[in-house]
XYZ file of C-alpha atoms in Angstrom:
674
model
C 32.312 -17.748 -7.793
C 34.219 -16.431 -4.667
C 34.190 -17.533 -1.051
C 32.956 -15.313 1.701
C 35.791 -13.597 3.567
C 35.985 -14.300 6.978
C 37.900 -12.851 9.840
C 37.782 -13.483 13.742
C 38.521 -10.864 16.263
C 39.323 -11.561 19.906
C 38.584 -8.416 22.198
C 40.795 -7.697 25.092
C 39.847 -9.865 28.242
C 38.205 -8.243 31.033
C 40.523 -6.957 33.840
C 39.107 -9.508 36.472
C 40.098 -12.206 34.104
C 43.347 -10.885 32.660
C 45.709 -13.499 30.913
C 49.086 -13.533 32.690
C 50.773 -14.905 29.731
C 51.599 -12.354 27.121
C 51.228 -14.812 24.058
C 47.695 -15.898 24.867
C 44.234 -14.782 23.813
C 42.529 -15.867 26.752
C 41.878 -14.915 30.358
C 42.999 -16.849 33.514
C 42.360 -20.434 33.862
C 43.689 -23.804 32.504
C 42.867 -23.266 28.881
C 43.257 -20.531 26.442
C 42.970 -19.657 22.880
C 46.284 -19.562 21.015
C 46.629 -17.160 17.816
C 49.228 -18.249 15.293
C 48.930 -16.145 12.115
C 45.610 -17.288 10.515
C 44.989 -20.120 13.060
C 43.116 -20.169 16.215
C 43.826 -23.119 18.653
C 42.503 -23.926 22.045
C 45.308 -25.146 24.324
C 45.696 -26.362 27.963
C 48.536 -24.149 29.613
C 50.135 -27.234 30.994
C 49.485 -29.992 28.637
C 49.624 -28.266 25.305
C 47.130 -28.244 22.466
C 43.615 -29.581 23.260
C 42.324 -32.388 21.198
C 40.806 -31.420 17.596
C 42.146 -29.444 14.704
C 42.586 -25.891 14.784
C 40.480 -23.241 13.137
C 41.822 -21.750 9.986
C 40.532 -18.384 8.726
C 41.392 -15.647 6.066
C 42.356 -13.159 8.991
C 42.523 -13.467 12.746
C 42.994 -10.540 14.932
C 44.185 -10.575 18.699
C 43.512 -7.988 21.256
C 45.800 -5.449 20.110
C 43.850 -4.889 16.558
C 42.361 -1.591 16.066
C 39.376 -0.997 13.873
C 41.637 0.801 11.380
C 43.502 -2.461 10.913
C 40.303 -4.607 10.837
C 38.748 -2.198 8.225
C 41.675 -1.973 6.208
C 42.072 -5.575 5.930
C 38.813 -6.844 5.569
C 36.317 -4.197 4.487
C 38.297 -1.428 2.617
C 38.402 -3.633 -0.955
C 34.462 -3.944 -0.997
C 34.151 -0.093 -1.010
C 35.967 -0.001 -4.471
C 33.847 -3.007 -5.772
C 30.563 -1.254 -4.539
C 31.572 1.817 -6.406
C 32.436 -0.199 -9.464
C 28.719 -1.522 -9.298
C 28.968 -4.892 -7.342
C 26.785 -5.566 -4.084
C 28.702 -5.955 -0.751
C 27.825 -6.948 2.640
C 29.929 -6.803 5.747
C 28.475 -7.949 9.180
C 29.848 -8.563 12.583
C 28.791 -11.962 14.563
C 29.354 -13.468 17.837
C 28.060 -13.710 21.377
C 26.764 -10.828 23.493
C 29.609 -8.381 24.852
C 32.212 -9.698 22.380
C 32.723 -6.517 20.652
C 30.414 -6.321 17.499
C 28.991 -2.863 17.878
C 32.310 -1.478 18.666
C 33.769 -3.069 15.727
C 30.929 -1.610 13.536
C 30.512 1.782 15.075
C 33.539 2.306 17.047
C 34.226 5.264 19.106
C 35.722 9.077 18.604
C 39.193 7.819 18.885
C 38.914 4.771 16.939
C 36.062 5.181 14.378
C 34.321 1.609 13.464
C 33.878 -0.064 10.032
C 30.576 2.085 9.374
C 32.001 5.715 9.584
C 35.150 4.604 7.764
C 33.015 2.873 4.989
C 30.844 6.051 4.464
C 33.963 8.261 4.119
C 35.675 5.968 1.819
C 32.628 5.723 -0.426
C 32.518 9.576 -0.814
C 36.196 9.909 -1.233
C 36.219 7.099 -4.017
C 33.123 8.754 -5.541
C 35.033 12.154 -5.866
C 38.121 10.518 -7.343
C 36.115 9.032 -9.895
C 36.038 11.650 -12.675
C 34.356 9.714 -15.751
C 30.845 8.953 -13.641
C 27.952 10.667 -11.987
C 26.888 9.298 -8.880
C 23.677 9.322 -6.574
C 23.822 7.936 -3.340
C 20.784 6.985 -0.896
C 20.882 5.860 2.749
C 18.468 3.981 4.823
C 18.892 2.447 8.498
C 16.611 -0.195 9.929
C 16.467 -2.658 12.920
C 14.840 -5.900 13.328
C 13.403 -6.036 16.784
C 11.461 -9.054 18.203
C 11.120 -10.320 14.250
C 9.735 -6.748 13.340
C 11.243 -4.506 10.942
C 11.433 -0.819 12.172
C 12.615 2.333 10.473
C 15.304 4.066 12.719
C 15.202 7.215 10.678
C 11.349 7.811 11.378
C 9.361 7.825 14.540
C 5.954 6.401 13.073
C 6.862 3.083 14.532
C 5.127 1.105 11.639
C 5.764 -2.494 11.130
C 7.443 -2.522 7.646
C 6.855 -5.670 5.266
C 9.340 -7.374 3.152
C 8.470 -7.498 -0.500
C 10.077 -8.937 -3.687
C 9.650 -8.300 -7.504
C 11.762 -8.627 -10.596
C 13.070 -4.929 -10.775
C 14.029 -4.336 -7.123
C 14.525 -8.047 -5.898
C 14.151 -8.515 -2.113
C 13.483 -5.180 -0.319
C 11.763 -3.543 2.608
C 8.504 -1.835 1.731
C 7.921 1.637 2.911
C 11.655 2.099 4.306
C 12.637 5.739 4.320
C 15.743 6.764 2.118
C 17.472 9.793 2.012
C 19.783 11.161 -0.856
C 22.991 12.317 0.340
C 26.063 13.996 -1.168
C 28.531 14.215 1.916
C 29.689 11.775 4.614
C 28.408 14.421 7.271
C 24.934 14.316 6.055
C 25.149 10.319 6.676
C 26.421 10.707 10.008
C 23.757 12.978 11.247
C 21.210 10.386 9.987
C 23.193 7.536 11.911
C 22.992 9.676 15.024
C 19.165 9.866 14.534
C 19.157 6.031 14.037
C 21.156 5.241 17.112
C 18.822 7.348 19.209
C 15.842 5.145 17.882
C 17.603 1.808 18.335
C 16.730 -0.634 21.094
C 19.384 -1.122 23.696
C 19.172 -2.812 27.183
C 21.184 -3.807 30.367
C 22.127 -7.314 31.168
C 24.562 -8.876 33.521
C 27.319 -9.072 30.654
C 26.814 -5.744 29.199
C 25.545 -2.534 30.295
C 24.440 -1.308 26.876
C 23.427 -4.448 25.008
C 22.012 -4.478 21.597
C 18.631 -5.619 21.621
C 18.018 -5.969 17.919
C 19.794 -6.339 14.588
C 20.428 -3.132 12.630
C 21.171 -2.997 9.022
C 22.704 0.264 7.557
C 22.222 0.402 3.716
C 23.687 2.518 1.119
C 22.483 2.477 -2.561
C 24.880 3.853 -5.089
C 23.711 4.712 -8.559
C 26.208 5.877 -11.095
C 26.207 6.606 -15.085
C 28.877 7.821 -17.395
C 29.134 11.737 -17.543
C 27.965 13.650 -20.607
C 26.010 10.722 -22.001
C 22.154 11.091 -21.502
C 21.370 8.417 -24.242
C 18.434 5.941 -23.015
C 20.716 2.991 -23.958
C 23.496 3.846 -21.714
C 23.565 1.326 -18.540
C 22.995 2.504 -15.057
C 25.050 0.846 -12.129
C 23.092 0.320 -9.234
C 24.988 -1.427 -6.141
C 24.081 -1.982 -2.678
C 26.346 -1.988 0.394
C 24.962 -3.465 3.571
C 26.663 -2.966 6.839
C 25.021 -5.287 9.639
C 25.418 -5.055 13.293
C 23.901 -8.175 14.634
C 22.766 -8.702 18.430
C 24.736 -11.258 20.067
C 23.651 -14.718 21.141
C 22.930 -15.060 24.871
C 22.619 -17.562 27.584
C 19.817 -16.628 30.311
C 22.192 -18.193 33.224
C 24.815 -15.726 32.309
C 22.994 -12.773 31.278
C 20.520 -12.923 34.019
C 17.548 -11.509 31.631
C 13.900 -11.794 32.404
C 10.586 -10.372 31.437
C 10.981 -8.138 28.286
C 14.716 -9.033 28.196
C 14.139 -12.582 28.158
C 11.685 -12.230 25.377
C 14.109 -10.115 23.324
C 16.899 -12.679 23.845
C 14.612 -15.400 22.511
C 13.755 -13.802 19.437
C 17.528 -12.913 18.932
C 18.805 -16.548 19.657
C 16.151 -17.840 17.131
C 16.958 -15.377 14.207
C 20.728 -16.094 14.841
C 19.750 -19.965 14.759
C 18.036 -19.364 11.465
C 20.982 -17.459 10.058
C 23.099 -20.527 11.166
C 20.865 -23.011 9.320
C 21.130 -21.162 6.053
C 24.981 -21.011 6.473
C 24.901 -24.700 7.190
C 22.827 -25.542 3.961
C 25.036 -23.208 2.064
C 28.287 -24.933 3.305
C 27.035 -28.490 2.101
C 27.859 -29.894 -1.485
C 25.556 -29.169 -4.226
C 23.806 -32.814 -4.152
C 23.128 -32.589 -0.403
C 22.094 -28.830 -0.098
C 18.345 -29.105 -0.718
C 15.977 -26.209 -0.004
C 17.816 -22.965 1.695
C 15.450 -21.748 4.408
C 15.836 -18.003 3.782
C 12.283 -17.034 4.592
C 12.342 -18.697 8.144
C 13.783 -15.223 9.281
C 13.403 -11.801 8.254
C 17.139 -11.384 8.840
C 18.160 -14.046 6.468
C 15.369 -12.913 4.062
C 16.652 -9.310 3.821
C 20.387 -10.669 3.765
C 19.398 -13.478 1.145
C 21.607 -11.871 -1.832
C 24.658 -11.665 0.514
C 24.486 -15.315 1.423
C 25.266 -17.423 -1.451
C 23.764 -14.572 -4.062
C 24.960 -11.807 -5.784
C 27.349 -10.030 -3.414
C 30.712 -9.734 -2.209
C 30.425 -10.681 1.501
C 32.774 -10.468 4.530
C 32.047 -11.549 8.166
C 33.580 -10.461 11.209
C 33.317 -12.913 13.839
C 34.080 -11.412 17.423
C 34.887 -13.527 20.422
C 35.564 -13.311 24.144
C 38.815 -14.782 25.388
C 37.900 -15.618 28.904
C 37.754 -19.180 29.780
C 34.262 -19.103 31.027
C 33.105 -18.323 27.364
C 35.055 -20.952 25.722
C 31.822 -22.844 24.572
C 30.281 -19.649 23.162
C 33.663 -18.899 21.306
C 33.893 -22.636 19.868
C 30.268 -22.175 18.706
C 31.454 -18.716 17.068
C 34.424 -20.416 15.417
C 32.381 -23.236 14.254
C 29.908 -20.935 12.487
C 32.753 -19.002 10.947
C 34.356 -22.196 9.743
C 31.201 -23.182 8.001
C 30.702 -19.616 6.543
C 34.091 -19.804 5.070
C 33.092 -22.732 2.805
C 30.082 -20.578 1.252
C 30.541 -19.275 -2.387
C 28.899 -16.206 -3.785
C 28.535 -15.085 -7.425
C 29.016 -11.201 -7.437
C 28.641 -9.336 -10.693
C 28.332 -5.786 -11.838
C 24.530 -4.617 -11.679
C 23.956 -2.686 -14.874
C 20.452 -1.887 -15.997
C 19.199 -0.461 -19.134
C 15.660 0.725 -18.274
C 14.480 3.781 -16.355
C 14.242 1.773 -13.232
C 17.314 3.576 -11.606
C 16.267 6.715 -9.708
C 19.440 8.425 -11.326
C 18.260 8.082 -14.646
C 14.653 9.140 -13.952
C 16.015 12.347 -12.619
C 18.807 13.089 -14.887
C 16.988 14.391 -17.907
C 14.728 16.509 -15.941
C 17.709 18.079 -13.981
C 20.220 18.299 -16.587
C 18.983 21.449 -18.449
C 18.310 23.300 -14.779
C 22.052 22.271 -13.868
C 23.275 23.992 -17.026
C 21.178 26.956 -16.296
C 22.431 27.318 -12.785
C 26.006 26.497 -13.935
C 25.516 29.224 -16.485
C 24.367 31.899 -13.619
C 27.200 30.554 -11.570
C 24.836 29.805 -8.583
C 26.604 29.142 -5.357
C 23.654 26.769 -3.987
C 23.862 24.516 -7.172
C 24.503 21.355 -5.300
C 21.862 22.133 -2.604
C 19.243 22.852 -5.056
C 19.839 19.678 -7.150
C 20.068 17.676 -3.922
C 16.719 19.077 -2.594
C 14.956 18.560 -6.076
C 16.163 14.767 -6.127
C 15.029 14.394 -2.426
C 11.562 15.778 -2.984
C 11.014 13.792 -6.260
C 12.311 10.550 -4.375
C 10.106 11.314 -1.080
C 7.075 11.779 -3.509
C 7.688 8.069 -4.964
C 8.098 6.698 -1.574
C 5.105 8.387 -0.272
C 3.084 7.101 -3.209
C 4.333 3.514 -2.699
C 3.719 3.962 0.984
C -0.149 5.201 0.364
C -0.607 2.414 -2.202
C 0.489 -0.151 0.626
C -1.980 1.338 3.190
C -4.720 1.530 1.048
C -4.358 -1.952 0.013
C -4.098 -3.000 3.708
C -7.363 -0.949 4.364
C -9.174 -2.723 1.541
C -8.317 -6.179 2.888
C -9.385 -5.117 6.533
C -12.679 -3.924 5.139
C -13.375 -7.067 3.090
C -12.619 -8.913 6.193
C -15.068 -6.849 8.386
C -17.705 -7.204 5.768
C -17.385 -10.597 5.321
C -17.449 -11.089 9.226
C -20.362 -8.869 9.404
C -22.286 -11.055 6.684
C -21.726 -14.245 8.504
C -23.113 -12.474 11.666
C -26.166 -11.360 9.703
C -26.697 -14.925 8.270
C -26.460 -16.230 11.769
C -29.023 -13.616 13.258
C -31.400 -14.274 10.206
C -31.130 -17.838 11.081
C -32.049 -17.423 14.549
C -34.989 -15.204 13.548
C -36.363 -17.674 11.356
C -35.775 -20.485 13.911
C -38.810 -22.620 14.607
C -39.313 -26.205 16.551
C -39.286 -28.580 13.910
C -38.880 -32.228 13.808
C -35.482 -31.747 11.820
C -33.740 -30.164 14.899
C -34.107 -33.183 17.088
C -32.607 -36.600 16.738
C -34.446 -38.430 19.477
C -38.142 -39.011 18.830
C -38.497 -38.722 22.569
C -37.221 -35.046 22.584
C -39.827 -34.314 19.491
C -42.783 -36.060 21.592
C -41.985 -34.011 24.581
C -42.632 -30.754 23.023
C -46.078 -32.031 21.472
C -49.386 -31.151 23.212
C -51.567 -34.177 24.171
C -53.629 -33.790 21.162
C -50.869 -33.748 18.698
C -49.011 -36.900 19.975
C -48.477 -40.185 17.900
C -51.344 -41.347 16.414
C -51.171 -45.053 14.914
C -51.526 -45.014 10.923
C -54.873 -47.098 11.318
C -56.802 -44.228 12.555
C -56.990 -41.912 9.373
C -59.519 -39.924 7.823
C -59.858 -40.250 4.083
C -61.831 -38.832 1.147
C -64.314 -41.317 -0.394
C -64.226 -39.469 -3.819
C -62.645 -36.766 -5.782
C -61.827 -35.925 -9.174
C -59.798 -38.567 -10.817
C -58.175 -35.938 -13.413
C -56.354 -34.020 -10.618
C -52.831 -35.243 -10.389
C -51.836 -32.594 -7.693
C -53.149 -29.740 -6.125
C -51.818 -26.373 -7.620
C -50.000 -23.817 -5.232
C -51.753 -20.630 -4.736
C -49.982 -17.243 -5.954
C -50.196 -15.921 -2.296
C -50.675 -17.499 0.856
C -52.131 -15.599 3.818
C -52.493 -16.913 7.671
C -56.281 -17.624 7.353
C -57.637 -20.209 4.910
C -60.959 -19.207 3.448
C -63.249 -21.093 1.143
C -61.756 -19.637 -1.995
C -58.310 -20.945 -0.833
C -59.441 -24.507 -0.102
C -61.297 -24.440 -3.718
C -58.056 -23.269 -5.359
C -55.952 -26.020 -3.633
C -58.578 -28.747 -4.331
C -58.755 -27.539 -8.101
C -62.482 -26.900 -7.952
C -63.268 -30.253 -6.031
C -65.742 -29.871 -3.088
C -65.644 -32.594 -0.295
C -68.749 -34.084 0.696
C -68.498 -34.313 4.459
C -71.281 -36.929 4.722
C -69.043 -39.370 2.813
C -66.112 -38.956 5.057
C -65.333 -42.094 6.974
C -64.477 -41.688 10.426
C -62.929 -44.044 13.005
C -64.958 -44.396 16.096
C -63.471 -43.193 19.480
C -59.840 -42.556 19.135
C -57.773 -43.945 22.058
C -54.387 -42.163 22.643
C -51.238 -43.409 24.399
C -51.128 -43.565 28.090
C -47.633 -41.783 28.633
C -44.695 -40.056 26.675
C -42.352 -42.367 28.292
C -44.325 -45.505 27.419
C -43.375 -47.653 24.367
C -45.492 -46.740 21.338
C -46.671 -50.245 20.886
C -48.375 -50.285 24.355
C -51.686 -48.376 24.136
C -53.878 -47.587 26.965
C -56.522 -49.967 27.807
C -60.044 -49.296 26.418
C -61.654 -49.637 30.061
C -59.665 -48.335 33.188
C -61.163 -47.080 36.393
C -62.059 -43.345 36.540
C -59.588 -42.678 39.279
C -56.791 -44.372 37.767
C -57.527 -42.529 34.431
C -57.478 -39.297 36.329
C -54.196 -39.861 38.102
C -52.726 -40.903 34.662
C -54.176 -37.794 33.133
C -52.849 -35.703 35.979
C -49.347 -37.341 35.422
C -49.481 -36.667 31.985
C -50.314 -32.974 32.505
C -47.473 -32.483 35.015
C -44.983 -33.956 32.554
C -46.166 -31.975 29.877
C -46.275 -28.847 31.970
C -42.400 -29.702 32.888
C -41.692 -30.117 29.298
C -43.278 -27.048 28.333
C -41.215 -25.077 30.860
C -38.113 -26.867 29.683
C -39.035 -25.792 26.208
C -39.649 -22.260 27.379
C -36.061 -22.176 28.846
C -34.507 -23.554 25.670
C -36.461 -20.987 23.595
C -35.281 -18.112 26.172
C -31.708 -19.197 25.979
C -31.940 -19.129 22.152
C -33.661 -15.747 22.314
C -30.952 -14.466 24.669
C -28.209 -15.918 22.197
C -29.976 -14.258 19.533
C -29.992 -10.935 21.161
C -26.282 -11.125 22.058
C -25.599 -11.904 18.381
C -27.640 -8.767 17.363
C -25.796 -6.735 19.934
C -22.516 -8.258 18.599
C -23.787 -7.396 14.920
C -24.617 -3.921 15.981
C -20.943 -3.445 17.380
C -19.536 -4.884 14.491
C -21.547 -2.687 12.234
C -20.538 0.210 14.545
C -16.963 -0.761 14.225
C -17.319 -1.266 10.588
C -18.849 2.435 10.138
C -16.014 3.646 12.263
C -13.543 1.734 10.305
C -14.977 3.105 7.010
C -15.143 6.545 8.506
C -11.481 6.565 9.623
C -10.605 5.068 6.376
C -12.371 7.743 4.453
C -10.579 10.252 6.624
C -7.616 8.419 6.083
C -7.898 8.257 2.298
C -8.887 12.067 2.119
C -5.693 12.993 4.177
C -3.422 10.976 2.169
C -5.208 12.094 -1.081
C -4.551 15.773 0.197
C -0.924 14.745 0.713
C -0.861 13.119 -2.724
C -2.393 16.356 -4.324
C 0.153 18.304 -2.551
C 3.005 16.168 -3.802
C 1.284 15.996 -7.290
C 1.278 19.958 -7.072
C 4.742 20.292 -6.284
C 5.628 17.950 -8.890
C 3.722 19.798 -11.397
C 5.379 23.023 -10.216
C 8.752 21.345 -10.710
C 7.773 20.148 -14.093
C 6.419 23.834 -14.944
C 9.890 24.945 -13.912
C 11.679 22.463 -15.657
C 9.611 23.207 -18.914
C 10.396 27.036 -18.493
C 14.198 25.849 -18.497
C 13.717 23.987 -21.406
C 11.942 26.800 -23.266
C 15.016 29.234 -22.141
C 17.573 26.537 -23.261
C 15.649 26.297 -26.695
C 15.561 30.010 -27.132
C 19.482 30.197 -26.302
C 20.233 27.459 -28.636
C 18.132 29.232 -31.303
C 19.925 32.547 -30.444
C 23.147 30.575 -30.616
C 22.077 29.212 -34.143
C 21.448 32.847 -35.275
C 24.637 34.261 -33.953
C 26.601 31.453 -35.633
C 24.976 32.139 -38.818
C 25.775 35.807 -38.666
C 29.509 34.953 -37.568
C 29.912 32.824 -40.869
C 28.432 35.634 -42.982
C 30.971 37.996 -41.458
C 33.765 35.378 -41.933
C 32.938 35.265 -45.418
C 33.216 38.914 -45.739
C 36.446 38.612 -43.805
C 37.640 36.164 -46.381
C 36.604 38.381 -49.329
C 38.426 41.249 -47.971
C 41.752 39.450 -47.226
C 41.372 38.397 -51.066
C 41.018 42.035 -52.063
C 43.934 42.862 -49.950
C 46.085 40.212 -51.633
C 45.070 41.667 -55.133
C 45.807 44.955 -53.982
C 49.118 43.713 -52.262
C 50.142 42.309 -55.622
C 49.125 45.317 -57.818
C 51.065 47.435 -55.337
C 54.144 45.412 -55.357
C 54.117 45.215 -59.464
C 53.639 49.290 -59.216
C 56.406 49.402 -56.787
C 58.802 47.518 -59.175
C 57.842 49.449 -61.986
C 58.545 52.667 -60.178
C 61.734 51.264 -59.113
C 62.841 50.597 -62.640
C 61.605 54.022 -63.808
C 63.832 55.534 -60.969
C 66.848 53.573 -62.109
C 66.322 54.536 -65.724
C 65.680 58.056 -64.699
C 68.693 58.220 -62.550
C 70.919 56.507 -65.478
C 69.595 59.197 -67.764
C 70.282 61.924 -65.375
C 73.929 60.689 -64.823
C 74.313 60.541 -68.667
C 73.223 64.003 -68.929
C 75.734 65.187 -66.220
C 78.540 63.340 -67.890
C 77.589 65.018 -71.245
C 77.326 68.515 -69.768
C 80.900 67.902 -67.774
C 82.247 66.876 -71.478
C 80.941 69.969 -73.125
C 82.427 72.324 -70.834
C 85.810 74.014 -71.898
């Protein structure tokens, strides 16, 4: 466990509020910030230190500090750790116009943390002779809580995903494989063009989004291709946060005000996460990483597996004292957060370096054998093509999944609309649709109104063995004699035996109570008037019913039109989806074709390598035979040399004896002379 490294940097004051005293860090006024080694204290110019304990941090930089000094003190050690396999994150936090972007990006005269870190990464990689590296970079921004890829112009909203293999990552984010700092700088320039900036009262070029520049570094030991060799995969995040704002100072409105709201909300969520992490273990509870996309992406750097450094920038002017105090409190809480960083080693083929190493190794040997000048460019191009194919495959899979979800939603909506339309088509006026009996009676004709149960016609006799009437197989609109015979199971009603009630009298009015029946005898005029009123009332009720039916039919027609439009939209969506699928399938086929071509080239390279290996073995065998012959020849030479030496010795001995004999002969001859 190690604490997050926290540094505070005060920018130079604005000329209008220049500090008259050389030792202070603040602008003109009664109060100023005093910097004493690693302490920051708010003091009154006349009365001394203000109430409250001073703020203590790992490093504090005054207005004279340069980006080189800040980088060397806070960030440089992270670069070595990243190359060794540790995750690392460095980000700048502070209010708007406090110098965060200058600290991270810098200028031509004084480069910031990001360009210095990029150069140091490649310098460290070149100095590491025992490992082989693969570097990928990406550049994204969080604008209004939406993630945008700054290296593309597609403008798609990228989702955050998580799995056991990759952890938390942004799906569909473009990654470029690079092998030099210059390539990275070109991508950074492209990203800066696509980044959101705006003008406020406090800053002429204010960052309106959080940006995250990410470098993924994979490495493996050189000259080891065994599948059990571990691969180190580390991530370096360099984050430039947008500054917190107060509307009364920045004067934002409209779009800028909406941007400020999203910025302040995400920074508030970041502060909540830091607050929770700074609490003790028993009081910590749930860490709200998912409340903001910023904290979700930076989750490993906040209390996780990473080395983290935070640079809090502050404005020294007295008018910004409250904002600076808030920044220092955030920095104090962040200093209490602990991370658990460890080397990231994997033994599977999840790393891009290991997936590509086997395919490229033989091609590299072939190119090296032919002394090709474009070796690194060819290898880099192959790696980029393969990596882009994998990213394109993931993106296509994600788009197809979204299209499937959209199609299912449209089909479900279409089914619901179809059910509603069928319900309207089958709508009939029945008693189940009315809760009030008066409404039901109002829709009835005079001859079908309520009749007391005493006035009922009944059959006098029927077959006793019939328990129920069977249902016919097919029901038509007209009931004939055969249908009645079927329904009564062969029983024929004797009409003469039916007992009918004489002279049925119905109710006087729809609005009268059901218990009050019309008198049996009444004057003809009164009866005519009553019947006329009943007719008028029935006519009005019929008109109202017609109006309601017309309204229902209109609603049905509207639903039918809506259903037709939805069907048209669904058809258009299906057509567009099919076109998109066809287009993406064509792109995928193209990618597959390129991959097949690469595999074919690799196969040819493997065959050449195998042929060369076979030739090498044959030459080695021939060389062994020649060496054996050479040894035999040397042995023969040694035997001949020994025989020659012996012969030479014999000749020497014979010469000596001959010489002695010759001398003896000369001596004898001399002696015999007179």
